[in-house]
CSV table of C-alpha atoms and ligand atoms in Angstrom, one decimal:
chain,number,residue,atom,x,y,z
B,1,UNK,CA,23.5,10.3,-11.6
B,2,UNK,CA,24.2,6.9,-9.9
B,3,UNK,CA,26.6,8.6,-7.8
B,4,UNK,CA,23.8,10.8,-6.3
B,5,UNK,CA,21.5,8.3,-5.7
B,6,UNK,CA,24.3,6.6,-3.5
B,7,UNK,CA,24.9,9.7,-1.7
B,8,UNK,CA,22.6,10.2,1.6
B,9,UNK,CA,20.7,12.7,0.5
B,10,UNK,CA,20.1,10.6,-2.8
B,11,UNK,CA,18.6,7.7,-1.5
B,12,UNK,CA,16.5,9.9,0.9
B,13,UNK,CA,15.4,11.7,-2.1
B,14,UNK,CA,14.7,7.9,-3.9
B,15,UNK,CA,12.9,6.7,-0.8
B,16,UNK,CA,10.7,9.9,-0.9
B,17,UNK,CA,10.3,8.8,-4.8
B,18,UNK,CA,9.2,5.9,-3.9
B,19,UNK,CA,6.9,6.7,-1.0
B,20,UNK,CA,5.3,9.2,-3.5
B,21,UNK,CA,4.7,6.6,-6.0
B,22,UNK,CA,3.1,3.9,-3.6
B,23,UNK,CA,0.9,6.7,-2.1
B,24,UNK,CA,0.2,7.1,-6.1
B,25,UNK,CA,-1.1,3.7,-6.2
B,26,UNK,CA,-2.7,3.0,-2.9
B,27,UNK,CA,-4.6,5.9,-4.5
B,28,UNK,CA,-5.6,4.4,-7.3
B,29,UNK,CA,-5.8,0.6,-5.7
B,30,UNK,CA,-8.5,2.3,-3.4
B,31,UNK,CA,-10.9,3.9,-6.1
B,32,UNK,CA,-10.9,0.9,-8.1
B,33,UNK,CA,-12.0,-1.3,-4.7
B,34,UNK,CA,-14.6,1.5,-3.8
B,35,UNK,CA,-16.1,0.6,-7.0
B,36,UNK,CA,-17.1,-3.1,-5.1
B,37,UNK,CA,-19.4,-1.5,-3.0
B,38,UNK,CA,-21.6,0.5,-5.3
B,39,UNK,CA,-21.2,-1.5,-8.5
B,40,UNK,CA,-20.2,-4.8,-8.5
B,41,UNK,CA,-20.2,-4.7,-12.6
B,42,UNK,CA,-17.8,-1.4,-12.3
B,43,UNK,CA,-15.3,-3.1,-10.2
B,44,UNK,CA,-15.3,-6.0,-12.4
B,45,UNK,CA,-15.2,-4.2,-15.6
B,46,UNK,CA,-11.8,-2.3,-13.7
B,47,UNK,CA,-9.7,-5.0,-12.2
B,48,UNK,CA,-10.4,-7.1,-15.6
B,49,UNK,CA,-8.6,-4.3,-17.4
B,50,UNK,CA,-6.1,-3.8,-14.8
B,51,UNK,CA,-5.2,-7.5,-14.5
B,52,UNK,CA,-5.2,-7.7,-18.6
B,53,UNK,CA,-4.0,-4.4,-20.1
B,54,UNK,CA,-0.4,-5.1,-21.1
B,55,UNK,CA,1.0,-1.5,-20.3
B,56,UNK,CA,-0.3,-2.2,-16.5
B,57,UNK,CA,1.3,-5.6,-16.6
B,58,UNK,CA,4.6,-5.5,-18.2
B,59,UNK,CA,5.2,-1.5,-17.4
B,60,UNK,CA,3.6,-0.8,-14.6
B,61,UNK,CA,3.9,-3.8,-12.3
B,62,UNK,CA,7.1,-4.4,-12.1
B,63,UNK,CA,8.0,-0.7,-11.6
B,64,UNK,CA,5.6,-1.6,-8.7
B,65,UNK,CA,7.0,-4.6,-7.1
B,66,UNK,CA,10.5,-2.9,-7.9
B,67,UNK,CA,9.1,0.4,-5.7
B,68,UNK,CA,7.6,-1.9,-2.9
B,69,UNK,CA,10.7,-3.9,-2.6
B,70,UNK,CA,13.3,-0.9,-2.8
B,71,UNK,CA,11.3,0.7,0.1
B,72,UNK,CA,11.5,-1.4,1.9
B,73,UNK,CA,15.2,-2.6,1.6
B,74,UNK,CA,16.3,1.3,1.7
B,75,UNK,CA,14.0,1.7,4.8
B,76,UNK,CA,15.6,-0.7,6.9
B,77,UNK,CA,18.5,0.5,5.3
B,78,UNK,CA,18.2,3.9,6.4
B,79,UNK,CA,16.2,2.4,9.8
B,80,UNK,CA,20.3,1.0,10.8
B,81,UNK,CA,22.0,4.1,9.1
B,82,UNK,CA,20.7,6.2,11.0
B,83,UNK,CA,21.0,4.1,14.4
B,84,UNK,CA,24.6,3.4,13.8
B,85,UNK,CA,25.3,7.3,13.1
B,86,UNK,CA,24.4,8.2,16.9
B,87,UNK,CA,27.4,6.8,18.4
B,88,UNK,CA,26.8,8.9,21.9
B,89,UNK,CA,23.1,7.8,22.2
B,90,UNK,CA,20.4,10.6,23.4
B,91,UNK,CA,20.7,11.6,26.6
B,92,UNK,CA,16.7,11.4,26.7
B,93,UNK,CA,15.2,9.3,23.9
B,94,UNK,CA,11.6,8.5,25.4
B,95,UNK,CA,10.2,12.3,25.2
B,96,UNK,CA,8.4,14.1,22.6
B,97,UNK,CA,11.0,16.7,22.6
B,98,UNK,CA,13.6,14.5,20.5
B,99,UNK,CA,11.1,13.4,17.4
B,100,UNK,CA,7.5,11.9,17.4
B,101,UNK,CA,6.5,8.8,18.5
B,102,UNK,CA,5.4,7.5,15.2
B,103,UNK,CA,8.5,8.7,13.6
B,104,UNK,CA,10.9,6.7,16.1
B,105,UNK,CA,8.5,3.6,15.1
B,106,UNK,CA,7.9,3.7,11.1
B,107,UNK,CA,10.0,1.1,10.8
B,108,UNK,CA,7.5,-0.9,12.9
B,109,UNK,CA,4.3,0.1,11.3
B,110,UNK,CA,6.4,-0.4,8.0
B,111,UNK,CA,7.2,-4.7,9.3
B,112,UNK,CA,3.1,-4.8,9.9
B,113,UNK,CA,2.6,-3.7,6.4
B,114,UNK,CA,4.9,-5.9,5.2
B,115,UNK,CA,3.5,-8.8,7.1
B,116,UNK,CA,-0.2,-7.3,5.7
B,117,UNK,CA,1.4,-7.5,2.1
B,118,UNK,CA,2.8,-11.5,2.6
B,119,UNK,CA,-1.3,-11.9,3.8
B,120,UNK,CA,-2.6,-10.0,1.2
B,121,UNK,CA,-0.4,-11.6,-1.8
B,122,UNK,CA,-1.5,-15.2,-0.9
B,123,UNK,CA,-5.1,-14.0,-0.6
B,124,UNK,CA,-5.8,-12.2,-3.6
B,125,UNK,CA,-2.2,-12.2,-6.3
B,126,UNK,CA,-1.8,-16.4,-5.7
B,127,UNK,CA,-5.1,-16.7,-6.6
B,128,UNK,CA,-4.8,-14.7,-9.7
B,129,UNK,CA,-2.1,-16.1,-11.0
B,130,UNK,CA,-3.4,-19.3,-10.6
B,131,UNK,CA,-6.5,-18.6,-12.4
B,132,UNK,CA,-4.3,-16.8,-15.3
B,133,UNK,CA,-1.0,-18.9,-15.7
B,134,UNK,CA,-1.7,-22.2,-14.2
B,135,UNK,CA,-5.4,-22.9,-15.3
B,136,UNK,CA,-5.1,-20.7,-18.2
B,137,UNK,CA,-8.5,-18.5,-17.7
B,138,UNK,CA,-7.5,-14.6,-18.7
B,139,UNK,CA,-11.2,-13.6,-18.9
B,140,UNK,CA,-12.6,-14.8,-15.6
B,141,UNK,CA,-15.7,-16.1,-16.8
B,142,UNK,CA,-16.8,-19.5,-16.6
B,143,UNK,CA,-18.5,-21.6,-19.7
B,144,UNK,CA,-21.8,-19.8,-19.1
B,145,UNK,CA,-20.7,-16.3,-19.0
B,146,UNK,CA,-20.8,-15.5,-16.0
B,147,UNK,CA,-18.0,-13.9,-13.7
B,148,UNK,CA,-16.0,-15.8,-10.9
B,149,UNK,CA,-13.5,-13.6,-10.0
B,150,UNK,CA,-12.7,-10.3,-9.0
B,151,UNK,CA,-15.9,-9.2,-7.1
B,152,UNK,CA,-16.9,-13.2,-6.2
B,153,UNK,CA,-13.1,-13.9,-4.9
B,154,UNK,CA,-13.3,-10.4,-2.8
B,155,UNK,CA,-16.4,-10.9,-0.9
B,156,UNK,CA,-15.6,-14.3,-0.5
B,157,UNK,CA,-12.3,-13.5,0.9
B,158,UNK,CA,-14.2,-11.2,3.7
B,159,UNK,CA,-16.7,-13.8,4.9
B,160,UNK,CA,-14.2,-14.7,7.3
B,161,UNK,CA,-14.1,-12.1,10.6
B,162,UNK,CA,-10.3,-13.2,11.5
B,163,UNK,CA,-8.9,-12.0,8.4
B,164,UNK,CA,-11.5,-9.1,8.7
B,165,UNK,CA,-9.9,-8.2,11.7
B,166,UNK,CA,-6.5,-8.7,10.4
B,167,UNK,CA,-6.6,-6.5,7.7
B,168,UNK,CA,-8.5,-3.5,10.1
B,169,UNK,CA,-5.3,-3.7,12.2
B,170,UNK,CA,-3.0,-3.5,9.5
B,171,UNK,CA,-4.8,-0.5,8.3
B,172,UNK,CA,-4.2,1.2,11.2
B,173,UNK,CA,-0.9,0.6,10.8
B,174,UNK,CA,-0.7,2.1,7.3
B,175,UNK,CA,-2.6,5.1,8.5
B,176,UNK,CA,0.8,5.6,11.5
B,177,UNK,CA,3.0,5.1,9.0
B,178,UNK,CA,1.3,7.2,6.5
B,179,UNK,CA,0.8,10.1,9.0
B,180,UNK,CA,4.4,10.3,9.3
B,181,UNK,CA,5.4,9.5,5.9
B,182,UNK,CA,4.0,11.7,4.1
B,183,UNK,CA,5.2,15.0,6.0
B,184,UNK,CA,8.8,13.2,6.0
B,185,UNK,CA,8.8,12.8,2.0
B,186,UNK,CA,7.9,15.9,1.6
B,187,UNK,CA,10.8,17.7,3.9
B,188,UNK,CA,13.2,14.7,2.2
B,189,UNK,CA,12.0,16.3,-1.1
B,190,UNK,CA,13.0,19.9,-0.4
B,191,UNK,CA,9.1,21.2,-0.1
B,192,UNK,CA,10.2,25.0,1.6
B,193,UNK,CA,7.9,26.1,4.6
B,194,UNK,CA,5.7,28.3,3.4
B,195,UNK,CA,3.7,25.7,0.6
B,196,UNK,CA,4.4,23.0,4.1
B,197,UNK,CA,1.6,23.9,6.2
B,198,UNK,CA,-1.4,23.1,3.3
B,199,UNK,CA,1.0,20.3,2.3
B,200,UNK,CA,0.7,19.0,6.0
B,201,UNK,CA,-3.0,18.8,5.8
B,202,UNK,CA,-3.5,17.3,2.9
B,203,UNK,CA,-1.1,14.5,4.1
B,204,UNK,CA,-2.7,13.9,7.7
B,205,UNK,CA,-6.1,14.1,5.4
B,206,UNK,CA,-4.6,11.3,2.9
B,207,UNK,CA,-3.3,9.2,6.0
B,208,UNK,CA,-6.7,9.0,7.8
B,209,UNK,CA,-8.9,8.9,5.0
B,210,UNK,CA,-7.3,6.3,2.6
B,211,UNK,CA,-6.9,3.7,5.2
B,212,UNK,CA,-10.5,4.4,6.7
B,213,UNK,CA,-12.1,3.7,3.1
B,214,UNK,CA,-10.1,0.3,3.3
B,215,UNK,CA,-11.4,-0.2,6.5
B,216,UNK,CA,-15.3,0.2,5.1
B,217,UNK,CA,-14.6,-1.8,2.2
B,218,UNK,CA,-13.2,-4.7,4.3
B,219,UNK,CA,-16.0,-4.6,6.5
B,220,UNK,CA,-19.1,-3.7,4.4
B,221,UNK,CA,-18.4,-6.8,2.9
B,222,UNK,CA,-18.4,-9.1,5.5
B,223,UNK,CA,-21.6,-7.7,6.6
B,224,UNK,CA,-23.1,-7.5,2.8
B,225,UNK,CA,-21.7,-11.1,1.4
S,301,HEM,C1,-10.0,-3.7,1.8
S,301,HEM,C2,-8.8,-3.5,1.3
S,301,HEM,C3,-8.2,-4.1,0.1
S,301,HEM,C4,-8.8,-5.0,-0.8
S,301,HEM,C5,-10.2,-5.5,-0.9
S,301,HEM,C6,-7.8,-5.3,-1.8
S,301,HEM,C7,-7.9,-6.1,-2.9
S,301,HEM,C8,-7.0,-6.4,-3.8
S,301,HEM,C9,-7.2,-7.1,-5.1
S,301,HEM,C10,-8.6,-7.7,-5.5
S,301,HEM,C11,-6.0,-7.2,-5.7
S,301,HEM,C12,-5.8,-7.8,-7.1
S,301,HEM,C13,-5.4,-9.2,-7.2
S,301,HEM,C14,-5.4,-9.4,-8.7
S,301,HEM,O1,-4.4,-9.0,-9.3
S,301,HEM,O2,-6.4,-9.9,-9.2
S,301,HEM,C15,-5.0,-6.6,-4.9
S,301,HEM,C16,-3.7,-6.5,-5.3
S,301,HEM,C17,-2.8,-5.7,-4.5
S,301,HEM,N1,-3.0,-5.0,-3.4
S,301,HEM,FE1,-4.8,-4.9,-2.4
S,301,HEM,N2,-6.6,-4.7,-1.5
S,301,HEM,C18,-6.8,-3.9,-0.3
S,301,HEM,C19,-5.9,-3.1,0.4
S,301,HEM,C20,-4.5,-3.0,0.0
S,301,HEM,C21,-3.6,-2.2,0.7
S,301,HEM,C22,-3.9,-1.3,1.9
S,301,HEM,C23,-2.4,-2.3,0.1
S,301,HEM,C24,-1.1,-1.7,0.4
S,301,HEM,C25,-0.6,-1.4,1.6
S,301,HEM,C26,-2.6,-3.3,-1.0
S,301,HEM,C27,-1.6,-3.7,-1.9
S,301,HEM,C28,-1.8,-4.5,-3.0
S,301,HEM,C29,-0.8,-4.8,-3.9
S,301,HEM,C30,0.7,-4.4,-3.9
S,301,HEM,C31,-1.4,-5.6,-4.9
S,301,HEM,C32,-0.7,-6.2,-6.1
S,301,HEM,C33,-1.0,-5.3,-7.3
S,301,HEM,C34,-0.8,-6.0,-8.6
S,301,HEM,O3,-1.6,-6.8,-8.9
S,301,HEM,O4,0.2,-5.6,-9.2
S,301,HEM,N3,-3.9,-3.6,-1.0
S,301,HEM,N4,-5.6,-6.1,-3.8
């Protein structure tokens, strides 16, 4: 088993794993943030149980961190590979006719959502942990009752338009990389032609809408704080 997964088609087939599980919980990540724009009380009453709940925490966490780091160590990974492996260099490499443009570039759009994530971490995880481990609040309520976190950290964190703007870019980004991704995981995972072409849609749908619904949220909020 650990011999495949060293092999080349192996750790394309992880990488695709991998890709298929972040797409899993931007998914997820995304209806839960939704929830901030037509109940405040809903979102709450979520990202309370998802910071809380142990099997989220201690299962499915680090299997996160573990997926975002690994795809991003076996992109660049793959990013050389495949580099190195074309000794005599295309005679043409600037058309359409060798690959797509996005494809030739994921590992660019993949560095801005890495830079994004660095942003995103000291904006909104710092924070929690802080409130959970370092001040010792798990229920995000002050003495009164009432709530200071979760919705009250997020629309605070939009009030400002240069991170607004930040994070619009950086969800364009996701949406390139997405676009390509998702058709390349699939043909990495061995989906034949005929089931592709539905497949296809449903990615390029996925890749636009996801990252447009982060968009809205993002900017509803700065306009609704
Ligand atoms: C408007 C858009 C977004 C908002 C408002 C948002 C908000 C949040 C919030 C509130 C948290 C939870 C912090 C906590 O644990 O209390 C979080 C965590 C996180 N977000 Fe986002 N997010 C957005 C977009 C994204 C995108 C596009 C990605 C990925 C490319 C992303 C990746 C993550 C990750 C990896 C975590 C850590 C998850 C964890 O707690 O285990 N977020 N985000």
């Amino acid at each position: 088993m650990s011999g495949f997964f060293k092999s080349s088609i192996g750790r394309k087939y992880a990488m695709a794993l991998s890709a298929f599980f972040l797409m899993f919980f931007l998914l997820q990540h995304f209806a839960i943030n939704i929830l901030s724009v037509f109940s405040p009380d809903a979102f709450n009453e979520a990202s309370h149980f998802m910071g809380t709940f142990w099997a989220v925490q201690y299962l499915l966490q680090p299997i996160l961190i573990f997926g975002v780091i690994y795809h991003f160590v076996m992109g660049f990974y793959l990013e050389i590979k495949n580099k190195n492996a074309r000794v005599v260099k295309y005679a043409k490499n600037n058309g359409a006719a060798n690959s797509s443009w996005m494809s030739r570039n994921m590992i660019y759009s993949g560095l801005a959502i890495l830079a994004f994530l660095v942003l995103h971490f000291i904006d909104f995880w710092l924070p929690e942990l802080n409130t959970k481990y370092i001040q010792g609040n798990m229920s995000g309520l002050l003495a009164d009752g009432e709530s200071f976190r979760y919705y009250e950290e997020l629309v605070h964190k939009f009030v400002n338009p240069i991170r607004v703007i930040a994070y619009v870019i950086a969800f364009v980004f996701l949406s390139l990389h997405l676009m390509h991704g998702f058709s390349s995981a699939f043909q990495s995972a061995g989906v034949t032609s005929m089931r592709k072409e539905k497949l296809q849609i449903f990615g390029k749908a996925y890749a636009i809408i996801i990252p447009l619904g982060f968009i809205f949220i993002a900017i509803y909020h700065h306009f609704n704080h």
